[in-house]
């Protein structure tokens, strides 16, 4: 299971019309929205079966989504561009050195530029996979320590696929918002606003795999990604030992005003920009060297750097900020409504479209009291904003959060 971060700042700002109720990117746990359709009956050919997710499978799932939707999806284009730029700059440096009859040394600026253009490919192809793998391993370990149960009962209904666990139940409707991914090692079922359901080959039988495929047949082709045919191993997963349910301590349902949501979006966009600023600066330096260096002086590069940086600021900060007001006003009250629940295991948010997402308390980094909001920062670069006007007792909420984070016993 992996948490589908509806609060993640990058997700909120990535789309043309961001909404707190329509998160992007399936980077999440295989548990999620509570199934609320009592009239659904399991498909006759489908018997409920327990499936779980071990540490290696969890990491494999996270790396798969990173390659398809996350930071690793551009690794091949980045590598190709970096190598081409390296060959161009390196070749030009050698040509100049040859033109000088191999006198002295190659131009140090060209050599430095050739080395610098390899940095993005090294980050995306070497550092980023290592970083993502370690993060996934830590996330799994912390989730288990926090009491998260990765075992659940899989059932295929006529209109949804559900994995019912002791701590959370994930239910994803079979409609044009669902995405299905199949590899030789797992099946992944996900949709905006809901964590993913991950079905490892280890836990599936041939019959269950066929049942899942039949259920998703009505999905459009664009909603199905086949990267390999799963090889079911049919391992029997025993029912998990009963565990106590988390104690619910605070519940609040509220609707952002257009002004509040615009304020939230502006803060998210600005923070996202500052996280991207080092990369934008590197890109600007590379552009300045490529277009401004004449082999004699680096002074012309300064002007090109300013131009490239200004263009990137406009597209990554100025234009998104200008769109915020219209984006907020275009959303209905229904779209801006959410329910926040705090229990002893996690902070949970239920969306009007039926999805539910959560953040384990071990992943909450800071809680700030702003002028108009209580901001809960988690996973280093994501936040949930709760308007202070909907909080009846700030001290009581503070006590609940401290208790949940283990800072204070109430």
mmCIF file of C-alpha atoms in Angstrom:
data_model
loop_
_atom_site.group_PDB
_atom_site.id
_atom_site.type_symbol
_atom_site.label_atom_id
_atom_site.label_comp_id
_atom_site.label_asym_id
_atom_site.label_seq_id
_atom_site.Cartn_x
_atom_site.Cartn_y
_atom_site.Cartn_z
ATOM 1 C CA UNK A 1 0.000 0.000 0.000
ATOM 2 C CA UNK A 2 1.182 3.442 -0.650
ATOM 3 C CA UNK A 3 -0.484 6.683 0.275
ATOM 4 C CA UNK A 4 -1.938 8.679 -2.629
ATOM 5 C CA UNK A 5 -1.001 12.128 -1.480
ATOM 6 C CA UNK A 6 -3.922 14.394 -2.239
ATOM 7 C CA UNK A 7 -2.194 17.132 -0.327
ATOM 8 C CA UNK A 8 1.014 16.991 -2.294
ATOM 9 C CA UNK A 9 1.830 20.467 -3.521
ATOM 10 C CA UNK A 10 3.229 19.362 -6.842
ATOM 11 C CA UNK A 11 0.100 17.376 -7.562
ATOM 12 C CA UNK A 12 -2.177 20.330 -6.844
ATOM 13 C CA UNK A 13 -0.289 22.610 -9.188
ATOM 14 C CA UNK A 14 0.425 20.163 -11.966
ATOM 15 C CA UNK A 15 -2.906 20.240 -13.781
ATOM 16 C CA UNK A 16 -4.567 22.971 -15.773
ATOM 17 C CA UNK A 17 -7.358 23.173 -13.220
ATOM 18 C CA UNK A 18 -6.059 21.975 -9.845
ATOM 19 C CA UNK A 19 -8.529 21.033 -7.193
ATOM 20 C CA UNK A 20 -8.170 19.731 -3.647
ATOM 21 C CA UNK A 21 -10.712 17.098 -4.579
ATOM 22 C CA UNK A 22 -8.998 15.918 -7.751
ATOM 23 C CA UNK A 23 -5.457 14.895 -6.877
ATOM 24 C CA UNK A 24 -3.056 13.848 -9.633
ATOM 25 C CA UNK A 25 -0.623 11.093 -9.874
ATOM 26 C CA UNK A 26 -0.959 7.637 -8.482
ATOM 27 C CA UNK A 27 1.967 7.853 -6.017
ATOM 28 C CA UNK A 28 0.125 5.992 -3.063
ATOM 29 C CA UNK A 29 -0.865 3.153 -0.839
ATOM 30 C CA UNK A 30 -2.868 0.210 -1.916
ATOM 31 C CA UNK A 31 -5.704 1.108 0.414
ATOM 32 C CA UNK A 32 -8.104 3.992 0.204
ATOM 33 C CA UNK A 33 -11.669 5.029 -0.392
ATOM 34 C CA UNK A 34 -14.425 3.341 1.573
ATOM 35 C CA UNK A 35 -16.888 1.486 -0.617
ATOM 36 C CA UNK A 36 -20.339 2.892 0.021
ATOM 37 C CA UNK A 37 -22.565 1.102 -2.490
ATOM 38 C CA UNK A 38 -24.506 -1.556 -0.586
ATOM 39 C CA UNK A 39 -26.308 -2.801 -3.663
ATOM 40 C CA UNK A 40 -23.105 -4.159 -5.188
ATOM 41 C CA UNK A 41 -22.836 -7.943 -5.230
ATOM 42 C CA UNK A 42 -19.592 -9.827 -5.871
ATOM 43 C CA UNK A 43 -19.274 -11.246 -9.364
ATOM 44 C CA UNK A 44 -20.376 -14.900 -9.241
ATOM 45 C CA UNK A 45 -17.031 -16.174 -10.571
ATOM 46 C CA UNK A 46 -15.051 -14.167 -8.017
ATOM 47 C CA UNK A 47 -14.484 -15.494 -4.515
ATOM 48 C CA UNK A 48 -12.940 -13.032 -2.038
ATOM 49 C CA UNK A 49 -9.248 -13.738 -1.506
ATOM 50 C CA UNK A 50 -6.702 -12.259 0.880
ATOM 51 C CA UNK A 51 -3.747 -10.447 -0.654
ATOM 52 C CA UNK A 52 -0.935 -8.566 1.027
ATOM 53 C CA UNK A 53 2.109 -6.526 0.040
ATOM 54 C CA UNK A 54 5.612 -7.172 1.324
ATOM 55 C CA UNK A 55 8.499 -4.732 1.436
ATOM 56 C CA UNK A 56 10.042 -5.728 -1.912
ATOM 57 C CA UNK A 57 6.679 -5.572 -3.701
ATOM 58 C CA UNK A 58 5.935 -2.169 -2.186
ATOM 59 C CA UNK A 59 9.277 -0.815 -3.437
ATOM 60 C CA UNK A 60 8.693 -2.347 -6.890
ATOM 61 C CA UNK A 61 5.282 -0.657 -7.049
ATOM 62 C CA UNK A 62 6.739 2.748 -6.113
ATOM 63 C CA UNK A 63 9.482 2.422 -8.724
ATOM 64 C CA UNK A 64 6.937 1.387 -11.363
ATOM 65 C CA UNK A 65 4.780 4.465 -10.763
ATOM 66 C CA UNK A 66 7.896 6.660 -10.699
ATOM 67 C CA UNK A 67 8.839 5.366 -14.165
ATOM 68 C CA UNK A 68 5.344 5.772 -15.588
ATOM 69 C CA UNK A 69 4.148 8.975 -13.917
ATOM 70 C CA UNK A 70 6.856 10.337 -11.644
ATOM 71 C CA UNK A 71 10.367 11.771 -11.774
ATOM 72 C CA UNK A 72 11.827 8.827 -13.719
ATOM 73 C CA UNK A 73 9.516 9.126 -16.724
ATOM 74 C CA UNK A 74 11.903 11.562 -18.457
ATOM 75 C CA UNK A 75 15.085 9.645 -17.743
ATOM 76 C CA UNK A 76 15.684 8.475 -21.352
ATOM 77 C CA UNK A 77 15.101 11.899 -23.014
ATOM 78 C CA UNK A 78 17.212 13.538 -20.303
ATOM 79 C CA UNK A 79 20.035 11.060 -20.861
ATOM 80 C CA UNK A 80 19.924 11.504 -24.639
ATOM 81 C CA UNK A 81 19.952 15.318 -24.463
ATOM 82 C CA UNK A 82 22.735 15.350 -21.858
ATOM 83 C CA UNK A 83 24.947 13.007 -23.874
ATOM 84 C CA UNK A 84 24.385 14.973 -27.090
ATOM 85 C CA UNK A 85 25.252 18.258 -25.354
ATOM 86 C CA UNK A 86 28.319 16.623 -23.782
ATOM 87 C CA UNK A 87 29.520 15.378 -27.167
ATOM 88 C CA UNK A 88 28.921 18.782 -28.785
ATOM 89 C CA UNK A 89 30.752 20.798 -26.130
ATOM 90 C CA UNK A 90 33.483 18.195 -25.684
ATOM 91 C CA UNK A 91 33.954 17.882 -29.432
ATOM 92 C CA UNK A 92 34.169 21.654 -29.838
ATOM 93 C CA UNK A 93 36.764 21.858 -27.047
ATOM 94 C CA UNK A 94 38.879 19.172 -28.726
ATOM 95 C CA UNK A 95 38.471 20.844 -32.142
ATOM 96 C CA UNK A 96 39.710 24.166 -30.765
ATOM 97 C CA UNK A 97 42.624 22.448 -29.075
ATOM 98 C CA UNK A 98 43.473 20.700 -32.362
ATOM 99 C CA UNK A 99 43.197 24.026 -34.238
ATOM 100 C CA UNK A 100 45.842 25.412 -31.849
ATOM 101 C CA UNK A 101 48.072 22.473 -32.845
ATOM 102 C CA UNK A 102 47.512 20.842 -29.436
ATOM 103 C CA UNK A 103 49.158 23.786 -27.739
ATOM 104 C CA UNK A 104 48.366 24.289 -24.051
ATOM 105 C CA UNK A 105 45.130 22.811 -22.757
ATOM 106 C CA UNK A 106 41.524 22.533 -23.940
ATOM 107 C CA UNK A 107 39.332 25.527 -23.152
ATOM 108 C CA UNK A 108 38.448 25.092 -19.432
ATOM 109 C CA UNK A 109 35.027 26.747 -19.866
ATOM 110 C CA UNK A 110 34.026 24.292 -22.595
ATOM 111 C CA UNK A 111 35.343 21.367 -20.575
ATOM 112 C CA UNK A 112 33.440 22.551 -17.484
ATOM 113 C CA UNK A 113 30.298 23.013 -19.567
ATOM 114 C CA UNK A 114 30.636 19.514 -21.038
ATOM 115 C CA UNK A 115 30.869 18.049 -17.549
ATOM 116 C CA UNK A 116 28.008 20.207 -16.258
ATOM 117 C CA UNK A 117 25.560 19.035 -18.930
ATOM 118 C CA UNK A 118 25.948 15.478 -17.634
ATOM 119 C CA UNK A 119 24.642 16.466 -14.193
ATOM 120 C CA UNK A 120 20.892 16.202 -15.042
ATOM 121 C CA UNK A 121 21.337 12.711 -16.502
ATOM 122 C CA UNK A 122 23.350 11.589 -13.483
ATOM 123 C CA UNK A 123 20.627 12.898 -11.173
ATOM 124 C CA UNK A 124 17.757 11.258 -13.063
ATOM 125 C CA UNK A 125 19.492 7.991 -13.951
ATOM 126 C CA UNK A 126 21.638 7.360 -10.867
ATOM 127 C CA UNK A 127 20.716 9.455 -7.835
ATOM 128 C CA UNK A 128 16.936 9.607 -8.292
ATOM 129 C CA UNK A 129 16.322 5.819 -8.543
ATOM 130 C CA UNK A 130 18.491 5.248 -5.462
ATOM 131 C CA UNK A 131 16.733 8.051 -3.576
ATOM 132 C CA UNK A 132 13.243 6.817 -4.508
ATOM 133 C CA UNK A 133 14.068 3.233 -3.559
ATOM 134 C CA UNK A 134 15.388 4.232 -0.143
ATOM 135 C CA UNK A 135 12.365 6.461 0.451
ATOM 136 C CA UNK A 136 10.015 3.601 -0.446
ATOM 137 C CA UNK A 137 11.809 1.245 1.932
ATOM 138 C CA UNK A 138 11.612 3.794 4.748
ATOM 139 C CA UNK A 139 7.938 4.466 4.008
ATOM 140 C CA UNK A 140 7.066 0.777 4.218
ATOM 141 C CA UNK A 141 8.987 0.281 7.463
ATOM 142 C CA UNK A 142 7.451 3.365 9.066
ATOM 143 C CA UNK A 143 3.971 2.322 7.956
ATOM 144 C CA UNK A 144 4.342 -1.101 9.525
ATOM 145 C CA UNK A 145 5.709 0.414 12.733
ATOM 146 C CA UNK A 146 2.757 2.816 12.826
ATOM 147 C CA UNK A 147 0.316 -0.124 12.709
ATOM 148 C CA UNK A 148 -0.656 -0.069 9.024
ATOM 149 C CA UNK A 149 -1.993 -3.422 7.822
ATOM 150 C CA UNK A 150 -1.076 -4.228 4.205
ATOM 151 C CA UNK A 151 -3.216 -7.365 4.129
ATOM 152 C CA UNK A 152 -6.780 -7.182 2.861
ATOM 153 C CA UNK A 153 -9.563 -9.202 1.269
ATOM 154 C CA UNK A 154 -9.784 -8.682 -2.502
ATOM 155 C CA UNK A 155 -13.246 -8.767 -4.084
ATOM 156 C CA UNK A 156 -14.247 -7.916 -7.658
ATOM 157 C CA UNK A 157 -17.691 -6.317 -7.814
ATOM 158 C CA UNK A 158 -19.692 -5.538 -10.966
ATOM 159 C CA UNK A 159 -18.861 -1.843 -10.640
ATOM 160 C CA UNK A 160 -15.695 -1.699 -8.548
ATOM 161 C CA UNK A 161 -12.658 -3.556 -7.265
ATOM 162 C CA UNK A 162 -12.188 -3.559 -3.511
ATOM 163 C CA UNK A 163 -9.492 -4.505 -1.046
ATOM 164 C CA UNK A 164 -10.881 -4.538 2.480
ATOM 165 C CA UNK A 165 -8.272 -4.278 5.219
ATOM 166 C CA UNK A 166 -8.489 -3.881 8.972
ATOM 167 C CA UNK A 167 -7.125 -0.348 9.021
ATOM 168 C CA UNK A 168 -8.464 0.938 5.687
ATOM 169 C CA UNK A 169 -10.634 -0.311 2.828
ATOM 170 C CA UNK A 170 -9.723 0.593 -0.752
ATOM 171 C CA UNK A 171 -12.498 0.627 -3.323
ATOM 172 C CA UNK A 172 -12.022 1.891 -6.892
ATOM 173 C CA UNK A 173 -14.955 2.187 -9.272
ATOM 174 C CA UNK A 174 -14.628 0.754 -12.756
ATOM 175 C CA UNK A 175 -15.135 3.873 -14.843
ATOM 176 C CA UNK A 176 -13.168 6.160 -17.152
ATOM 177 C CA UNK A 177 -11.218 7.548 -14.178
ATOM 178 C CA UNK A 178 -9.688 4.170 -13.341
ATOM 179 C CA UNK A 179 -6.212 3.237 -14.592
ATOM 180 C CA UNK A 180 -5.119 -0.398 -14.832
ATOM 181 C CA UNK A 181 -1.465 -1.462 -15.122
ATOM 182 C CA UNK A 182 -0.276 -5.041 -15.571
ATOM 183 C CA UNK A 183 3.307 -6.289 -15.415
ATOM 184 C CA UNK A 184 4.793 -9.744 -14.987
ATOM 185 C CA UNK A 185 4.986 -9.162 -11.223
ATOM 186 C CA UNK A 186 1.838 -7.245 -10.299
ATOM 187 C CA UNK A 187 -1.444 -5.629 -11.223
ATOM 188 C CA UNK A 188 -2.047 -2.025 -10.187
ATOM 189 C CA UNK A 189 -5.495 -0.427 -10.071
ATOM 190 C CA UNK A 190 -5.735 3.276 -9.330
ATOM 191 C CA UNK A 191 -7.862 6.379 -9.860
ATOM 192 C CA UNK A 192 -7.637 10.078 -8.992
ATOM 193 C CA UNK A 193 -8.718 10.688 -5.424
ATOM 194 C CA UNK A 194 -8.060 7.146 -4.265
ATOM 195 C CA UNK A 195 -4.976 5.185 -3.252
ATOM 196 C CA UNK A 196 -3.989 2.344 -5.536
ATOM 197 C CA UNK A 197 -4.802 -1.317 -5.110
ATOM 198 C CA UNK A 198 -1.641 -3.368 -5.714
ATOM 199 C CA UNK A 199 -2.058 -7.076 -6.489
ATOM 200 C CA UNK A 200 1.274 -8.955 -6.436
ATOM 201 C CA UNK A 201 1.598 -12.049 -8.629
ATOM 202 C CA UNK A 202 2.574 -13.963 -5.500
ATOM 203 C CA UNK A 203 -0.947 -13.627 -4.063
ATOM 204 C CA UNK A 204 -3.039 -14.185 -7.209
ATOM 205 C CA UNK A 205 -4.399 -17.288 -8.860
ATOM 206 C CA UNK A 206 -4.887 -17.599 -12.612
ATOM 207 C CA UNK A 207 -8.658 -17.402 -12.076
ATOM 208 C CA UNK A 208 -8.463 -14.231 -10.002
ATOM 209 C CA UNK A 209 -6.152 -12.559 -12.531
ATOM 210 C CA UNK A 210 -8.587 -13.427 -15.334
ATOM 211 C CA UNK A 211 -11.494 -12.095 -13.268
ATOM 212 C CA UNK A 212 -9.726 -8.767 -12.785
ATOM 213 C CA UNK A 213 -8.946 -8.555 -16.526
ATOM 214 C CA UNK A 214 -12.595 -9.252 -17.391
ATOM 215 C CA UNK A 215 -13.727 -6.541 -14.986
ATOM 216 C CA UNK A 216 -11.550 -3.874 -16.601
ATOM 217 C CA UNK A 217 -12.486 -4.853 -20.172
ATOM 218 C CA UNK A 218 -14.936 -1.955 -20.383
ATOM 219 C CA UNK A 219 -12.216 0.583 -19.668
ATOM 220 C CA UNK A 220 -11.013 2.653 -22.638
ATOM 221 C CA UNK A 221 -7.742 1.441 -24.155
ATOM 222 C CA UNK A 222 -5.977 4.583 -22.922
ATOM 223 C CA UNK A 223 -6.824 3.533 -19.337
ATOM 224 C CA UNK A 224 -5.033 0.197 -19.647
ATOM 225 C CA UNK A 225 -1.270 -0.281 -19.671
ATOM 226 C CA UNK A 226 0.057 -3.786 -20.330
ATOM 227 C CA UNK A 227 3.799 -3.992 -19.685
ATOM 228 C CA UNK A 228 3.817 -7.772 -19.376
ATOM 229 C CA UNK A 229 1.483 -10.657 -18.561
ATOM 230 C CA UNK A 230 1.308 -11.422 -14.879
ATOM 231 C CA UNK A 231 2.543 -14.822 -13.729
ATOM 232 C CA UNK A 232 0.250 -15.800 -10.798
ATOM 233 C CA UNK A 233 1.897 -17.905 -8.108
ATOM 234 C CA UNK A 234 -1.248 -18.660 -6.095
ATOM 235 C CA UNK A 235 0.288 -18.291 -2.648
ATOM 236 C CA UNK A 236 -2.366 -18.565 0.065
ATOM 237 C CA UNK A 237 -2.359 -15.513 2.326
ATOM 238 C CA UNK A 238 -3.928 -16.265 5.720
ATOM 239 C CA UNK A 239 -6.335 -13.762 7.292
ATOM 240 C CA UNK A 240 -4.445 -11.234 9.413
ATOM 241 C CA UNK A 241 -4.540 -11.359 13.169
ATOM 242 C CA UNK A 242 -7.160 -8.953 14.581
ATOM 243 C CA UNK A 243 -5.800 -5.541 15.580
ATOM 244 C CA UNK A 244 -7.536 -2.722 17.456
ATOM 245 C CA UNK A 245 -9.074 -0.031 15.299
ATOM 246 C CA UNK A 246 -7.562 3.469 15.503
ATOM 247 C CA UNK A 247 -9.339 5.815 17.896
ATOM 248 C CA UNK A 248 -11.004 8.746 16.120
ATOM 249 C CA UNK A 249 -10.264 12.028 17.916
ATOM 250 C CA UNK A 250 -11.345 14.921 15.645
ATOM 251 C CA UNK A 251 -13.637 15.237 12.609
ATOM 252 C CA UNK A 252 -14.487 18.307 10.546
ATOM 253 C CA UNK A 253 -16.185 18.789 7.186
ATOM 254 C CA UNK A 254 -15.604 22.153 5.538
ATOM 255 C CA UNK A 255 -15.724 23.970 2.210
ATOM 256 C CA UNK A 256 -12.970 26.305 1.050
ATOM 257 C CA UNK A 257 -14.100 29.698 -0.165
ATOM 258 C CA UNK A 258 -12.709 30.763 -3.549
ATOM 259 C CA UNK A 259 -10.496 33.312 -1.772
ATOM 260 C CA UNK A 260 -9.165 30.730 0.679
ATOM 261 C CA UNK A 261 -8.408 28.238 -2.039
ATOM 262 C CA UNK A 262 -6.673 30.895 -4.139
ATOM 263 C CA UNK A 263 -4.489 31.739 -1.124
ATOM 264 C CA UNK A 264 -3.653 28.058 -0.632
ATOM 265 C CA UNK A 265 -2.760 27.652 -4.298
ATOM 266 C CA UNK A 266 -0.498 30.712 -4.297
ATOM 267 C CA UNK A 267 1.467 29.374 -1.363
ATOM 268 C CA UNK A 268 1.762 25.963 -2.977
ATOM 269 C CA UNK A 269 2.952 27.411 -6.296
ATOM 270 C CA UNK A 270 5.559 29.603 -4.605
ATOM 271 C CA UNK A 271 6.942 26.755 -2.523
ATOM 272 C CA UNK A 272 7.022 24.502 -5.563
ATOM 273 C CA UNK A 273 8.959 27.174 -7.471
ATOM 274 C CA UNK A 274 11.609 27.513 -4.769
ATOM 275 C CA UNK A 275 12.080 23.749 -4.702
ATOM 276 C CA UNK A 276 12.619 23.851 -8.468
ATOM 277 C CA UNK A 277 14.851 26.943 -8.382
ATOM 278 C CA UNK A 278 18.224 25.069 -8.253
ATOM 279 C CA UNK A 279 17.273 22.978 -11.295
ATOM 280 C CA UNK A 280 16.047 26.060 -13.164
ATOM 281 C CA UNK A 281 19.350 27.795 -12.413
ATOM 282 C CA UNK A 282 21.319 24.824 -13.797
ATOM 283 C CA UNK A 283 19.210 24.827 -16.957
ATOM 284 C CA UNK A 284 19.801 28.574 -17.362
ATOM 285 C CA UNK A 285 23.563 28.121 -16.959
ATOM 286 C CA UNK A 286 23.611 25.400 -19.609
ATOM 287 C CA UNK A 287 21.592 27.568 -21.991
ATOM 288 C CA UNK A 288 23.874 30.539 -21.378
ATOM 289 C CA UNK A 289 26.979 28.468 -22.129
ATOM 290 C CA UNK A 290 25.447 26.938 -25.242
ATOM 291 C CA UNK A 291 24.303 30.246 -26.761
ATOM 292 C CA UNK A 292 26.519 32.864 -25.180
ATOM 293 C CA UNK A 293 30.041 31.506 -24.947
ATOM 294 C CA UNK A 294 32.223 32.598 -27.898
ATOM 295 C CA UNK A 295 35.370 30.768 -26.872
ATOM 296 C CA UNK A 296 36.986 33.952 -25.591
ATOM 297 C CA UNK A 297 34.894 35.495 -22.826
ATOM 298 C CA UNK A 298 32.108 34.358 -20.526
ATOM 299 C CA UNK A 299 30.716 37.910 -20.191
ATOM 300 C CA UNK A 300 28.047 37.394 -22.930
ATOM 301 C CA UNK A 301 26.839 34.342 -20.996
ATOM 302 C CA UNK A 302 25.602 36.585 -18.183
ATOM 303 C CA UNK A 303 22.992 38.214 -20.409
ATOM 304 C CA UNK A 304 21.827 34.869 -21.752
ATOM 305 C CA UNK A 305 21.582 33.496 -18.209
ATOM 306 C CA UNK A 306 19.340 36.397 -17.188
ATOM 307 C CA UNK A 307 17.122 35.863 -20.239
ATOM 308 C CA UNK A 308 16.787 32.094 -19.713
ATOM 309 C CA UNK A 309 16.115 32.514 -15.987
ATOM 310 C CA UNK A 310 13.498 35.210 -16.647
ATOM 311 C CA UNK A 311 11.666 32.974 -19.128
ATOM 312 C CA UNK A 312 11.647 30.061 -16.665
ATOM 313 C CA UNK A 313 10.372 32.320 -13.866
ATOM 314 C CA UNK A 314 7.532 33.529 -16.085
ATOM 315 C CA UNK A 315 6.411 30.010 -17.003
ATOM 316 C CA UNK A 316 6.948 28.417 -13.587
ATOM 317 C CA UNK A 317 5.819 31.237 -11.283
ATOM 318 C CA UNK A 318 4.245 34.308 -12.901
ATOM 319 C CA UNK A 319 1.777 32.583 -15.243
ATOM 320 C CA UNK A 320 0.637 29.949 -12.696
ATOM 321 C CA UNK A 321 0.014 32.718 -10.148
ATOM 322 C CA UNK A 322 -2.038 34.683 -12.666
ATOM 323 C CA UNK A 323 -4.273 31.664 -13.300
ATOM 324 C CA UNK A 324 -4.974 31.001 -9.619
ATOM 325 C CA UNK A 325 -7.947 33.338 -9.186
ATOM 326 C CA UNK A 326 -9.824 32.007 -12.222
ATOM 327 C CA UNK A 327 -9.087 28.413 -11.269
ATOM 328 C CA UNK A 328 -10.455 28.921 -7.775
ATOM 329 C CA UNK A 329 -13.588 30.705 -9.025
ATOM 330 C CA UNK A 330 -14.313 27.986 -11.596
ATOM 331 C CA UNK A 331 -14.618 25.297 -8.904
ATOM 332 C CA UNK A 332 -17.979 24.544 -7.348
ATOM 333 C CA UNK A 333 -18.599 24.353 -3.606
ATOM 334 C CA UNK A 334 -18.881 20.586 -4.016
ATOM 335 C CA UNK A 335 -15.371 20.433 -5.491
ATOM 336 C CA UNK A 336 -13.967 22.522 -2.640
ATOM 337 C CA UNK A 337 -15.471 20.402 0.136
ATOM 338 C CA UNK A 338 -13.573 17.809 2.138
ATOM 339 C CA UNK A 339 -13.813 15.954 5.415
ATOM 340 C CA UNK A 340 -10.746 15.806 7.661
ATOM 341 C CA UNK A 341 -10.521 13.086 10.294
ATOM 342 C CA UNK A 342 -7.748 12.656 12.823
ATOM 343 C CA UNK A 343 -7.320 9.299 14.533
ATOM 344 C CA UNK A 344 -4.486 7.755 16.471
ATOM 345 C CA UNK A 345 -2.968 6.218 13.324
ATOM 346 C CA UNK A 346 -3.341 8.817 10.592
ATOM 347 C CA UNK A 347 -4.679 12.095 9.310
ATOM 348 C CA UNK A 348 -7.411 11.198 6.804
ATOM 349 C CA UNK A 349 -9.201 13.251 4.173
ATOM 350 C CA UNK A 350 -12.400 12.115 2.498
ATOM 351 C CA UNK A 351 -13.294 13.704 -0.835
ATOM 352 C CA UNK A 352 -16.771 14.401 -2.229
ATOM 353 C CA UNK A 353 -16.139 12.004 -5.130
ATOM 354 C CA UNK A 354 -15.775 9.139 -2.656
ATOM 355 C CA UNK A 355 -12.024 8.864 -2.314
ATOM 356 C CA UNK A 356 -10.214 8.843 0.998
ATOM 357 C CA UNK A 357 -6.515 9.443 1.551
ATOM 358 C CA UNK A 358 -4.372 9.590 4.630
ATOM 359 C CA UNK A 359 -0.989 10.513 6.023
ATOM 360 C CA UNK A 360 0.515 8.477 8.849
ATOM 361 C CA UNK A 361 1.487 10.602 11.834
ATOM 362 C CA UNK A 362 5.093 9.461 11.508
ATOM 363 C CA UNK A 363 5.140 11.278 8.142
ATOM 364 C CA UNK A 364 3.874 14.600 9.558
ATOM 365 C CA UNK A 365 6.876 16.946 9.783
ATOM 366 C CA UNK A 366 5.460 20.212 11.162
ATOM 367 C CA UNK A 367 2.192 21.880 12.154
ATOM 368 C CA UNK A 368 1.996 25.672 11.766
ATOM 369 C CA UNK A 369 -0.634 28.170 12.834
ATOM 370 C CA UNK A 370 -0.891 30.705 9.989
ATOM 371 C CA UNK A 371 -2.998 33.850 9.864
ATOM 372 C CA UNK A 372 -6.020 32.123 8.326
ATOM 373 C CA UNK A 373 -5.048 28.448 8.294
ATOM 374 C CA UNK A 374 -3.597 25.597 10.278
ATOM 375 C CA UNK A 375 -0.978 24.086 7.958
ATOM 376 C CA UNK A 376 0.038 20.461 8.447
ATOM 377 C CA UNK A 377 3.276 19.742 6.569
ATOM 378 C CA UNK A 378 4.043 16.132 5.723
ATOM 379 C CA UNK A 379 6.429 14.105 3.599
ATOM 380 C CA UNK A 380 8.801 17.106 3.457
ATOM 381 C CA UNK A 381 7.081 18.924 0.585
ATOM 382 C CA UNK A 382 3.308 18.574 1.000
ATOM 383 C CA UNK A 383 0.691 20.321 3.116
ATOM 384 C CA UNK A 384 -2.920 20.200 4.214
ATOM 385 C CA UNK A 385 -4.504 23.583 4.950
ATOM 386 C CA UNK A 386 -7.441 23.715 7.392
ATOM 387 C CA UNK A 387 -9.207 27.128 7.572
ATOM 388 C CA UNK A 388 -9.124 28.470 11.132
ATOM 389 C CA UNK A 389 -12.707 29.722 10.784
ATOM 390 C CA UNK A 390 -13.971 26.106 10.846
ATOM 391 C CA UNK A 391 -12.017 25.166 13.984
ATOM 392 C CA UNK A 392 -14.103 25.711 17.108
ATOM 393 C CA UNK A 393 -11.270 25.169 19.586
ATOM 394 C CA UNK A 394 -7.671 25.615 18.432
ATOM 395 C CA UNK A 395 -6.281 24.436 21.779
ATOM 396 C CA UNK A 396 -8.291 21.223 21.596
ATOM 397 C CA UNK A 397 -7.067 20.572 18.046
ATOM 398 C CA UNK A 398 -3.496 21.267 19.143
ATOM 399 C CA UNK A 399 -3.863 18.756 21.983
ATOM 400 C CA UNK A 400 -5.232 16.114 19.581
ATOM 401 C CA UNK A 401 -2.352 16.614 17.142
ATOM 402 C CA UNK A 402 0.229 16.455 19.911
ATOM 403 C CA UNK A 403 -1.296 13.267 21.234
ATOM 404 C CA UNK A 404 -1.313 11.694 17.797
ATOM 405 C CA UNK A 405 2.313 12.691 17.175
ATOM 406 C CA UNK A 406 3.370 11.343 20.558
ATOM 407 C CA UNK A 407 4.342 14.780 21.892
ATOM 408 C CA UNK A 408 1.852 14.833 24.715
ATOM 409 C CA UNK A 409 -0.558 12.533 26.476
ATOM 410 C CA UNK A 410 -4.073 13.912 26.718
#
